[in-house]
Amino acid sequence: LTANPQILQSDVVSTLAKKYSISKAVILYRCLSERGVVPLCGTQSEQHMQEDLALLDFPIRNVEIEQVLSMAS
């Protein structure tokens, strides 16, 4: 998350977070996990841990994943 703050703050991620009623961080984690990347999470917040574990609990379209990942440099 800290390596790509511009992705988290993007309109694309914000829109998807609202659409799926999930945090922007989980949107990014989900897109990364769909491509075989295991994101590291250092949270000590139980709420954030629960949100992060829910990354597979919502449908996301491949085109949406590609929109998010296309912003990574």
Coordinates of C-alpha atoms in Angstrom, one line a residue:
L1 CA 0.0 0.0 0.0
T2 CA 2.8 2.4 0.8
A3 CA 4.6 1.6 -2.4
N4 CA 1.7 2.7 -4.6
P5 CA -0.3 5.3 -2.8
Q6 CA -1.4 6.8 -6.1
I7 CA -3.3 3.6 -6.9
L8 CA -5.1 3.6 -3.6
Q9 CA -6.2 7.3 -4.1
S10 CA -7.3 6.7 -7.7
D11 CA -10.8 7.2 -8.9
V12 CA -10.8 3.6 -10.2
V13 CA -10.1 2.1 -6.8
S14 CA -12.4 4.5 -5.0
T15 CA -15.3 3.7 -7.4
L16 CA -14.7 -0.1 -7.0
A17 CA -14.5 0.2 -3.2
K18 CA -17.9 2.0 -3.2
K19 CA -19.4 -0.5 -5.7
Y20 CA -18.4 -3.5 -3.6
S21 CA -18.7 -1.8 -0.2
I22 CA -15.2 -2.8 0.8
S23 CA -12.1 -0.8 1.6
K24 CA -9.7 0.6 -1.1
A25 CA -6.9 -1.5 0.4
V26 CA -8.9 -4.7 0.0
I27 CA -9.6 -3.8 -3.6
L28 CA -5.9 -3.5 -4.3
Y29 CA -5.1 -6.7 -2.3
R30 CA -7.8 -8.6 -4.3
C31 CA -6.4 -7.4 -7.7
L32 CA -2.9 -8.4 -6.7
S33 CA -4.0 -11.8 -5.4
E34 CA -5.8 -12.5 -8.7
R35 CA -2.4 -12.2 -10.3
G36 CA -0.6 -14.4 -7.8
V37 CA 0.9 -11.7 -5.7
V38 CA 0.6 -12.2 -2.0
P39 CA 0.3 -8.8 -0.4
L40 CA 1.9 -8.4 3.1
C41 CA -0.2 -6.8 5.7
G42 CA 1.2 -5.4 8.9
T43 CA -1.9 -4.2 10.6
Q44 CA -2.6 -4.8 14.3
S45 CA -6.2 -3.7 13.9
E46 CA -8.6 -6.6 14.3
Q47 CA -11.1 -4.8 12.1
H48 CA -8.5 -4.4 9.3
M49 CA -7.5 -8.0 9.6
Q50 CA -11.1 -9.1 9.2
E51 CA -11.5 -6.8 6.1
D52 CA -8.3 -8.1 4.6
L53 CA -9.4 -11.8 5.1
A54 CA -12.6 -10.9 3.1
L55 CA -10.7 -10.2 0.0
L56 CA -12.2 -13.2 -1.8
D57 CA -15.7 -12.7 -0.6
F58 CA -16.9 -10.4 -3.4
P59 CA -17.1 -10.8 -7.1
I60 CA -14.8 -8.6 -9.3
R61 CA -14.6 -8.6 -13.0
N62 CA -11.4 -9.2 -14.9
V63 CA -11.7 -5.8 -16.6
E64 CA -11.8 -4.1 -13.2
I65 CA -8.7 -6.0 -12.1
E66 CA -6.9 -4.9 -15.2
Q67 CA -7.9 -1.2 -14.7
V68 CA -6.4 -1.3 -11.2
L69 CA -3.2 -3.1 -12.2
S70 CA -2.6 -1.0 -15.2
M71 CA -1.8 1.9 -12.8
A72 CA 1.1 0.0 -11.3
S73 CA 4.5 1.1 -12.5

